[in-house]
PDB file of C-alpha atoms in Angstrom:
ATOM      1  CA  ASN A   1       0.183   0.006   0.373  1.00  0.00           C
ATOM      2  CA  ALA A   2       2.635   2.899  -1.194  1.00  0.00           C
ATOM      3  CA  GLY A   3       1.654   6.176  -0.866  1.00  0.00           C
ATOM      4  CA  VAL A   4       2.429   8.908  -3.093  1.00  0.00           C
ATOM      5  CA  MET A   5       5.887   8.618  -4.247  1.00  0.00           C
ATOM      6  CA  GLN A   6       8.118  11.726  -5.270  1.00  0.00           C
ATOM      7  CA  ASN A   7      11.848  11.590  -6.180  1.00  0.00           C
ATOM      8  CA  PRO A   8      14.184  13.007  -5.811  1.00  0.00           C
ATOM      9  CA  ARG A   9      13.701  14.332  -2.374  1.00  0.00           C
ATOM     10  CA  HIS A  10      16.284  16.966  -2.687  1.00  0.00           C
ATOM     11  CA  LEU A  11      17.540  18.519  -5.517  1.00  0.00           C
ATOM     12  CA  VAL A  12      20.167  21.242  -6.346  1.00  0.00           C
ATOM     13  CA  ARG A  13      20.396  22.995  -9.167  1.00  0.00           C
ATOM     14  CA  ARG A  14      22.558  25.940 -10.648  1.00  0.00           C
ATOM     15  CA  ARG A  15      21.084  28.708 -12.086  1.00  0.00           C
ATOM     16  CA  GLY A  16      20.136  28.059 -15.813  1.00  0.00           C
ATOM     17  CA  GLN A  17      20.147  24.164 -15.696  1.00  0.00           C
ATOM     18  CA  GLU A  18      16.987  21.979 -16.065  1.00  0.00           C
ATOM     19  CA  ALA A  19      15.072  20.472 -13.046  1.00  0.00           C
ATOM     20  CA  ARG A  20      12.980  17.235 -13.190  1.00  0.00           C
ATOM     21  CA  LEU A  21      10.735  16.258 -10.440  1.00  0.00           C
ATOM     22  CA  ARG A  22       8.709  13.258 -10.604  1.00  0.00           C
ATOM     23  CA  CYS A  23       5.870  11.591  -9.171  1.00  0.00           C
ATOM     24  CA  SER A  24       4.218   8.161  -8.873  1.00  0.00           C
ATOM     25  CA  PRO A  25       0.712   8.428  -7.622  1.00  0.00           C
ATOM     26  CA  MET A  26      -1.108   5.954  -5.177  1.00  0.00           C
ATOM     27  CA  LYS A  27      -2.083   2.749  -6.908  1.00  0.00           C
ATOM     28  CA  GLY A  28      -5.275   3.068  -8.480  1.00  0.00           C
ATOM     29  CA  HIS A  29      -5.230   6.796  -8.849  1.00  0.00           C
ATOM     30  CA  SER A  30      -5.054   8.588 -11.915  1.00  0.00           C
ATOM     31  CA  HIS A  31      -5.402  12.188 -11.188  1.00  0.00           C
ATOM     32  CA  VAL A  32      -2.212  13.842 -10.288  1.00  0.00           C
ATOM     33  CA  TYR A  33      -1.729  17.699  -8.906  1.00  0.00           C
ATOM     34  CA  TRP A  34       1.320  19.425  -8.420  1.00  0.00           C
ATOM     35  CA  TYR A  35       1.869  22.299  -5.929  1.00  0.00           C
ATOM     36  CA  ARG A  36       4.532  24.438  -4.637  1.00  0.00           C
ATOM     37  CA  GLN A  37       5.046  25.761  -1.403  1.00  0.00           C
ATOM     38  CA  LEU A  38       7.482  28.955  -1.023  1.00  0.00           C
ATOM     39  CA  PRO A  39       9.203  29.468   2.228  1.00  0.00           C
ATOM     40  CA  GLU A  40       6.619  31.003   5.104  1.00  0.00           C
ATOM     41  CA  GLU A  41       3.882  30.264   2.272  1.00  0.00           C
ATOM     42  CA  GLY A  42       0.965  27.751   2.262  1.00  0.00           C
ATOM     43  CA  LEU A  43       0.946  25.449  -0.854  1.00  0.00           C
ATOM     44  CA  LYS A  44       0.101  26.773  -4.160  1.00  0.00           C
ATOM     45  CA  PHE A  45      -1.716  24.767  -6.773  1.00  0.00           C
ATOM     46  CA  MET A  46       0.236  24.539 -10.172  1.00  0.00           C
ATOM     47  CA  VAL A  47      -0.950  22.023 -12.617  1.00  0.00           C
ATOM     48  CA  TYR A  48      -3.811  19.063 -12.513  1.00  0.00           C
ATOM     49  CA  LEU A  49      -3.163  16.086 -14.869  1.00  0.00           C
ATOM     50  CA  GLN A  50      -4.997  12.877 -15.725  1.00  0.00           C
ATOM     51  CA  LYS A  51      -3.091  10.365 -17.753  1.00  0.00           C
ATOM     52  CA  GLU A  52      -2.090  12.099 -21.029  1.00  0.00           C
ATOM     53  CA  ASN A  53      -4.076  14.979 -20.291  1.00  0.00           C
ATOM     54  CA  ILE A  54      -3.596  18.455 -18.700  1.00  0.00           C
ATOM     55  CA  ILE A  55      -7.021  19.316 -16.980  1.00  0.00           C
ATOM     56  CA  ASP A  56      -6.311  22.483 -15.349  1.00  0.00           C
ATOM     57  CA  GLU A  57      -2.929  24.557 -15.587  1.00  0.00           C
ATOM     58  CA  SER A  58      -3.829  27.945 -14.162  1.00  0.00           C
ATOM     59  CA  GLY A  59      -1.314  27.968 -11.645  1.00  0.00           C
ATOM     60  CA  MET A  60       1.635  27.195 -13.869  1.00  0.00           C
ATOM     61  CA  PRO A  61       3.941  29.797 -14.628  1.00  0.00           C
ATOM     62  CA  LYS A  62       3.964  30.844 -18.254  1.00  0.00           C
ATOM     63  CA  GLU A  63       7.415  30.128 -18.943  1.00  0.00           C
ATOM     64  CA  ARG A  64       9.947  27.595 -18.274  1.00  0.00           C
ATOM     65  CA  PHE A  65       7.458  25.116 -16.598  1.00  0.00           C
ATOM     66  CA  SER A  66       5.676  22.176 -17.849  1.00  0.00           C
ATOM     67  CA  ALA A  67       4.209  19.047 -16.777  1.00  0.00           C
ATOM     68  CA  GLU A  68       3.132  15.649 -18.053  1.00  0.00           C
ATOM     69  CA  PHE A  69       1.871  12.545 -16.942  1.00  0.00           C
ATOM     70  CA  PRO A  70       2.331  10.004 -20.020  1.00  0.00           C
ATOM     71  CA  LYS A  71       0.166   6.637 -19.995  1.00  0.00           C
ATOM     72  CA  GLU A  72       2.771   4.816 -18.791  1.00  0.00           C
ATOM     73  CA  GLY A  73       5.514   5.694 -16.008  1.00  0.00           C
ATOM     74  CA  PRO A  74       5.305   8.672 -13.421  1.00  0.00           C
ATOM     75  CA  SER A  75       4.039  12.301 -13.668  1.00  0.00           C
ATOM     76  CA  ILE A  76       6.920  14.678 -14.400  1.00  0.00           C
ATOM     77  CA  LEU A  77       7.251  18.415 -13.541  1.00  0.00           C
ATOM     78  CA  ARG A  78       9.849  19.908 -15.559  1.00  0.00           C
ATOM     79  CA  ILE A  79      11.601  23.539 -14.929  1.00  0.00           C
ATOM     80  CA  GLN A  80      13.857  24.603 -17.590  1.00  0.00           C
ATOM     81  CA  GLN A  81      16.545  27.475 -17.268  1.00  0.00           C
ATOM     82  CA  VAL A  82      16.217  27.362 -13.185  1.00  0.00           C
ATOM     83  CA  VAL A  83      16.331  30.962 -11.125  1.00  0.00           C
ATOM     84  CA  ARG A  84      16.617  31.399  -7.573  1.00  0.00           C
ATOM     85  CA  GLY A  85      13.549  32.269  -7.110  1.00  0.00           C
ATOM     86  CA  ASP A  86      12.391  28.393  -8.077  1.00  0.00           C
ATOM     87  CA  SER A  87      13.954  27.043  -4.811  1.00  0.00           C
ATOM     88  CA  ALA A  88      10.944  25.752  -3.092  1.00  0.00           C
ATOM     89  CA  ALA A  89       9.280  22.334  -1.952  1.00  0.00           C
ATOM     90  CA  TYR A  90       7.310  20.835  -4.690  1.00  0.00           C
ATOM     91  CA  PHE A  91       4.471  18.357  -3.781  1.00  0.00           C
ATOM     92  CA  CYS A  92       2.693  16.172  -5.624  1.00  0.00           C
ATOM     93  CA  ALA A  93      -1.032  14.745  -4.636  1.00  0.00           C
ATOM     94  CA  SER A  94      -2.885  11.877  -6.345  1.00  0.00           C
ATOM     95  CA  SER A  95      -6.793  11.081  -6.025  1.00  0.00           C
ATOM     96  CA  LEU A  96      -9.323   8.679  -7.483  1.00  0.00           C
ATOM     97  CA  VAL A  97     -11.207   9.441 -10.557  1.00  0.00           C
ATOM     98  CA  GLY A  98     -14.277  11.405  -9.263  1.00  0.00           C
ATOM     99  CA  ARG A  99     -12.894  12.226  -6.059  1.00  0.00           C
ATOM    100  CA  GLN A 100     -11.007  15.303  -6.907  1.00  0.00           C
ATOM    101  CA  GLU A 101     -11.567  16.484  -3.426  1.00  0.00           C
ATOM    102  CA  THR A 102      -9.781  13.929  -1.268  1.00  0.00           C
ATOM    103  CA  GLN A 103      -6.116  14.302  -2.252  1.00  0.00           C
ATOM    104  CA  TYR A 104      -3.089  12.372  -0.795  1.00  0.00           C
ATOM    105  CA  PHE A 105       0.081  14.218  -0.743  1.00  0.00           C
ATOM    106  CA  GLY A 106       3.700  12.703  -1.303  1.00  0.00           C
ATOM    107  CA  PRO A 107       6.695  13.845   0.719  1.00  0.00           C
ATOM    108  CA  GLY A 108       7.858  16.133  -1.857  1.00  0.00           C
ATOM    109  CA  THR A 109      11.114  17.551  -3.539  1.00  0.00           C
ATOM    110  CA  ARG A 110      12.782  20.374  -2.001  1.00  0.00           C
ATOM    111  CA  LEU A 111      14.328  22.209  -4.894  1.00  0.00           C
ATOM    112  CA  LEU A 112      17.666  24.673  -4.077  1.00  0.00           C
ATOM    113  CA  VAL A 113      19.126  26.604  -6.888  1.00  0.00           C
ATOM    114  CA  LEU A 114      22.342  27.816  -6.283  1.00  0.00           C
TER     115      LEU A 114
ATOM    116  CA  ALA B   1     -12.659  33.083  -5.975  1.00  0.00           C
ATOM    117  CA  GLN B   2     -11.918  31.293  -2.943  1.00  0.00           C
ATOM    118  CA  SER B   3      -9.439  32.221  -0.123  1.00  0.00           C
ATOM    119  CA  VAL B   4      -8.634  31.014   3.082  1.00  0.00           C
ATOM    120  CA  THR B   5      -7.230  33.116   6.193  1.00  0.00           C
ATOM    121  CA  GLN B   6      -5.361  31.247   9.124  1.00  0.00           C
ATOM    122  CA  LEU B   7      -5.432  33.851  11.491  1.00  0.00           C
ATOM    123  CA  ASP B   8      -2.398  32.829  13.745  1.00  0.00           C
ATOM    124  CA  SER B   9       0.810  32.314  12.063  1.00  0.00           C
ATOM    125  CA  GLN B  10       2.122  30.817  15.346  1.00  0.00           C
ATOM    126  CA  VAL B  11       0.518  29.232  18.515  1.00  0.00           C
ATOM    127  CA  PRO B  12       2.726  28.299  21.562  1.00  0.00           C
ATOM    128  CA  VAL B  13       0.857  25.916  23.888  1.00  0.00           C
ATOM    129  CA  PHE B  14       1.945  23.717  27.022  1.00  0.00           C
ATOM    130  CA  GLU B  15       1.353  20.032  27.066  1.00  0.00           C
ATOM    131  CA  GLU B  16      -1.643  18.790  27.914  1.00  0.00           C
ATOM    132  CA  ALA B  17      -3.416  22.287  27.159  1.00  0.00           C
ATOM    133  CA  PRO B  18      -6.461  22.545  24.737  1.00  0.00           C
ATOM    134  CA  VAL B  19      -5.423  24.142  21.982  1.00  0.00           C
ATOM    135  CA  GLU B  20      -7.845  25.777  18.755  1.00  0.00           C
ATOM    136  CA  LEU B  21      -6.262  26.782  15.542  1.00  0.00           C
ATOM    137  CA  ARG B  22      -8.327  29.398  13.545  1.00  0.00           C
ATOM    138  CA  CYS B  23      -9.260  29.105   9.885  1.00  0.00           C
ATOM    139  CA  ASN B  24     -12.036  31.405   7.994  1.00  0.00           C
ATOM    140  CA  TYR B  25     -12.652  31.180   4.480  1.00  0.00           C
ATOM    141  CA  SER B  26     -14.142  33.114   2.019  1.00  0.00           C
ATOM    142  CA  SER B  27     -16.311  31.632  -1.133  1.00  0.00           C
ATOM    143  CA  SER B  28     -19.303  32.613  -3.189  1.00  0.00           C
ATOM    144  CA  VAL B  29     -20.108  28.904  -3.710  1.00  0.00           C
ATOM    145  CA  SER B  30     -20.245  26.086  -1.442  1.00  0.00           C
ATOM    146  CA  VAL B  31     -16.845  24.644  -0.507  1.00  0.00           C
ATOM    147  CA  TYR B  32     -15.429  21.521   1.061  1.00  0.00           C
ATOM    148  CA  LEU B  33     -13.093  22.017   4.078  1.00  0.00           C
ATOM    149  CA  PHE B  34      -9.747  20.335   4.953  1.00  0.00           C
ATOM    150  CA  TRP B  35      -7.147  20.560   7.781  1.00  0.00           C
ATOM    151  CA  TYR B  36      -3.622  19.169   6.864  1.00  0.00           C
ATOM    152  CA  VAL B  37      -0.788  18.623   9.276  1.00  0.00           C
ATOM    153  CA  GLN B  38       3.197  18.888   7.951  1.00  0.00           C
ATOM    154  CA  TYR B  39       5.918  17.736  10.235  1.00  0.00           C
ATOM    155  CA  PRO B  40       9.167  19.044   9.283  1.00  0.00           C
ATOM    156  CA  ASN B  41      10.345  18.370   6.326  1.00  0.00           C
ATOM    157  CA  GLN B  42       7.614  15.616   5.545  1.00  0.00           C
ATOM    158  CA  GLY B  43       4.601  15.881   3.263  1.00  0.00           C
ATOM    159  CA  LEU B  44       0.900  16.462   4.183  1.00  0.00           C
ATOM    160  CA  GLN B  45      -1.123  14.388   6.135  1.00  0.00           C
ATOM    161  CA  LEU B  46      -4.984  14.591   6.138  1.00  0.00           C
ATOM    162  CA  LEU B  47      -6.119  15.460   9.386  1.00  0.00           C
ATOM    163  CA  LEU B  48     -10.007  15.454   8.745  1.00  0.00           C
ATOM    164  CA  LYS B  49     -12.099  16.748   6.231  1.00  0.00           C
ATOM    165  CA  TYR B  50     -15.884  18.252   5.778  1.00  0.00           C
ATOM    166  CA  LEU B  51     -17.873  17.214   2.996  1.00  0.00           C
ATOM    167  CA  SER B  52     -21.151  17.308   4.090  1.00  0.00           C
ATOM    168  CA  GLY B  53     -23.709  16.367   7.099  1.00  0.00           C
ATOM    169  CA  SER B  54     -22.520  16.676  10.505  1.00  0.00           C
ATOM    170  CA  THR B  55     -20.721  19.933  11.071  1.00  0.00           C
ATOM    171  CA  LEU B  56     -18.693  18.717  13.686  1.00  0.00           C
ATOM    172  CA  VAL B  57     -15.901  16.708  12.120  1.00  0.00           C
ATOM    173  CA  LYS B  58     -13.578  14.202  13.902  1.00  0.00           C
ATOM    174  CA  GLY B  59     -10.151  13.232  12.347  1.00  0.00           C
ATOM    175  CA  ILE B  60      -6.802  11.497  13.489  1.00  0.00           C
ATOM    176  CA  ASN B  61      -4.865  12.132  16.322  1.00  0.00           C
ATOM    177  CA  GLY B  62      -7.648  13.322  18.557  1.00  0.00           C
ATOM    178  CA  PHE B  63      -8.555  16.470  16.546  1.00  0.00           C
ATOM    179  CA  GLU B  64     -11.790  17.558  15.711  1.00  0.00           C
ATOM    180  CA  ALA B  65     -13.211  20.646  13.546  1.00  0.00           C
ATOM    181  CA  GLU B  66     -16.588  22.430  13.290  1.00  0.00           C
ATOM    182  CA  PHE B  67     -17.790  23.684   9.879  1.00  0.00           C
ATOM    183  CA  ASN B  68     -19.677  27.091  10.721  1.00  0.00           C
ATOM    184  CA  LYS B  69     -21.508  28.309   7.620  1.00  0.00           C
ATOM    185  CA  SER B  70     -22.861  31.781   8.987  1.00  0.00           C
ATOM    186  CA  GLN B  71     -19.073  32.696  10.206  1.00  0.00           C
ATOM    187  CA  THR B  72     -17.450  31.044   7.285  1.00  0.00           C
ATOM    188  CA  SER B  73     -15.308  29.365   9.874  1.00  0.00           C
ATOM    189  CA  PHE B  74     -13.483  25.755  10.349  1.00  0.00           C
ATOM    190  CA  HIS B  75     -11.601  25.743  13.387  1.00  0.00           C
ATOM    191  CA  LEU B  76      -9.517  22.972  14.619  1.00  0.00           C
ATOM    192  CA  ARG B  77      -9.397  21.939  18.060  1.00  0.00           C
ATOM    193  CA  LYS B  78      -7.888  19.272  20.569  1.00  0.00           C
ATOM    194  CA  PRO B  79      -8.712  19.317  24.107  1.00  0.00           C
ATOM    195  CA  SER B  80      -5.496  18.070  25.135  1.00  0.00           C
ATOM    196  CA  VAL B  81      -2.271  18.447  23.162  1.00  0.00           C
ATOM    197  CA  HIS B  82       1.280  16.136  23.122  1.00  0.00           C
ATOM    198  CA  ILE B  83       4.660  17.281  22.323  1.00  0.00           C
ATOM    199  CA  ARG B  84       4.402  14.985  19.132  1.00  0.00           C
ATOM    200  CA  ASP B  85       1.621  17.266  18.009  1.00  0.00           C
ATOM    201  CA  THR B  86       4.408  20.015  17.217  1.00  0.00           C
ATOM    202  CA  ALA B  87       3.937  20.749  13.605  1.00  0.00           C
ATOM    203  CA  GLU B  88       2.588  23.286  11.040  1.00  0.00           C
ATOM    204  CA  TYR B  89      -1.082  22.872  10.248  1.00  0.00           C
ATOM    205  CA  PHE B  90      -2.981  24.004   7.199  1.00  0.00           C
ATOM    206  CA  CYS B  91      -6.705  24.838   6.286  1.00  0.00           C
ATOM    207  CA  ALA B  92      -7.755  24.365   2.854  1.00  0.00           C
ATOM    208  CA  VAL B  93     -10.722  24.426   0.794  1.00  0.00           C
ATOM    209  CA  SER B  94     -11.793  23.288  -2.845  1.00  0.00           C
ATOM    210  CA  VAL B  95     -15.029  24.002  -4.617  1.00  0.00           C
ATOM    211  CA  TYR B  96     -18.032  21.711  -3.625  1.00  0.00           C
ATOM    212  CA  GLY B  97     -18.433  19.783  -7.038  1.00  0.00           C
ATOM    213  CA  GLY B  98     -16.110  21.430  -9.103  1.00  0.00           C
ATOM    214  CA  SER B  99     -13.912  19.903 -11.939  1.00  0.00           C
ATOM    215  CA  GLN B 100     -10.993  21.915 -11.061  1.00  0.00           C
ATOM    216  CA  GLY B 101      -9.966  19.950  -8.223  1.00  0.00           C
ATOM    217  CA  ASN B 102      -7.331  21.944  -6.965  1.00  0.00           C
ATOM    218  CA  LEU B 103      -6.767  22.955  -3.082  1.00  0.00           C
ATOM    219  CA  ILE B 104      -6.591  26.358  -2.243  1.00  0.00           C
ATOM    220  CA  PHE B 105      -4.576  26.657   1.065  1.00  0.00           C
ATOM    221  CA  GLY B 106      -4.088  29.173   3.880  1.00  0.00           C
ATOM    222  CA  LYS B 107      -0.314  30.250   5.085  1.00  0.00           C
ATOM    223  CA  GLY B 108      -0.436  27.458   7.860  1.00  0.00           C
ATOM    224  CA  THR B 109      -0.227  27.667  11.797  1.00  0.00           C
ATOM    225  CA  LYS B 110       2.868  26.598  13.374  1.00  0.00           C
ATOM    226  CA  LEU B 111       1.915  25.033  16.710  1.00  0.00           C
ATOM    227  CA  SER B 112       4.682  24.659  19.385  1.00  0.00           C
ATOM    228  CA  VAL B 113       3.958  22.421  22.189  1.00  0.00           C
ATOM    229  CA  LYS B 114       6.080  23.101  25.291  1.00  0.00           C
ATOM    230  CA  PRO B 115       6.818  20.517  28.089  1.00  0.00           C
TER     231      PRO B 115
END
């Protein structure tokens, strides 16, 4: 009964590099959500995906950020050309179909941009 | 649009004392309500949720919350706290029956339980 898995747990990148964050949802869950937590802030919604489909990306920055949830494999949040302001904890959550209100969170990936 | 306000950023309390963490929300439509707990360097764990029915909701670890529609509040309470309850607590809402699926979080309240 594995929960939501995220890797890596910690990621260090230099400015201008790319960051790839992975999320495997709970077994049986086909909805994935990404949230970002900046220091001293609550979590902010970024994107909501189903397999091979982006449902809502209203919280995603317009540039450098992208997300996918392929038919096979984990969901990936990709940040290109990282800047220091991207340093944050990125959390993934998953839910059952039709139960979007009840989301289960992973342990997060803490990204540090030097 | 929905918003969540957690009125206290930090709450210090002595062990075995009661505690209330306050949460107010703003929404023009019906919402679901949640409390999550985050221990240091960990993810969020669902404490309890209000979807419908009884306005008094019981969760894990002895916590409970009461939904008050007229005051748009969902305060979290525990009659006697333990050292292990030291953590950050987040109140969140999502739109009732909405397809968006996103949770809107407050900024969090850091509960510090002292011996």
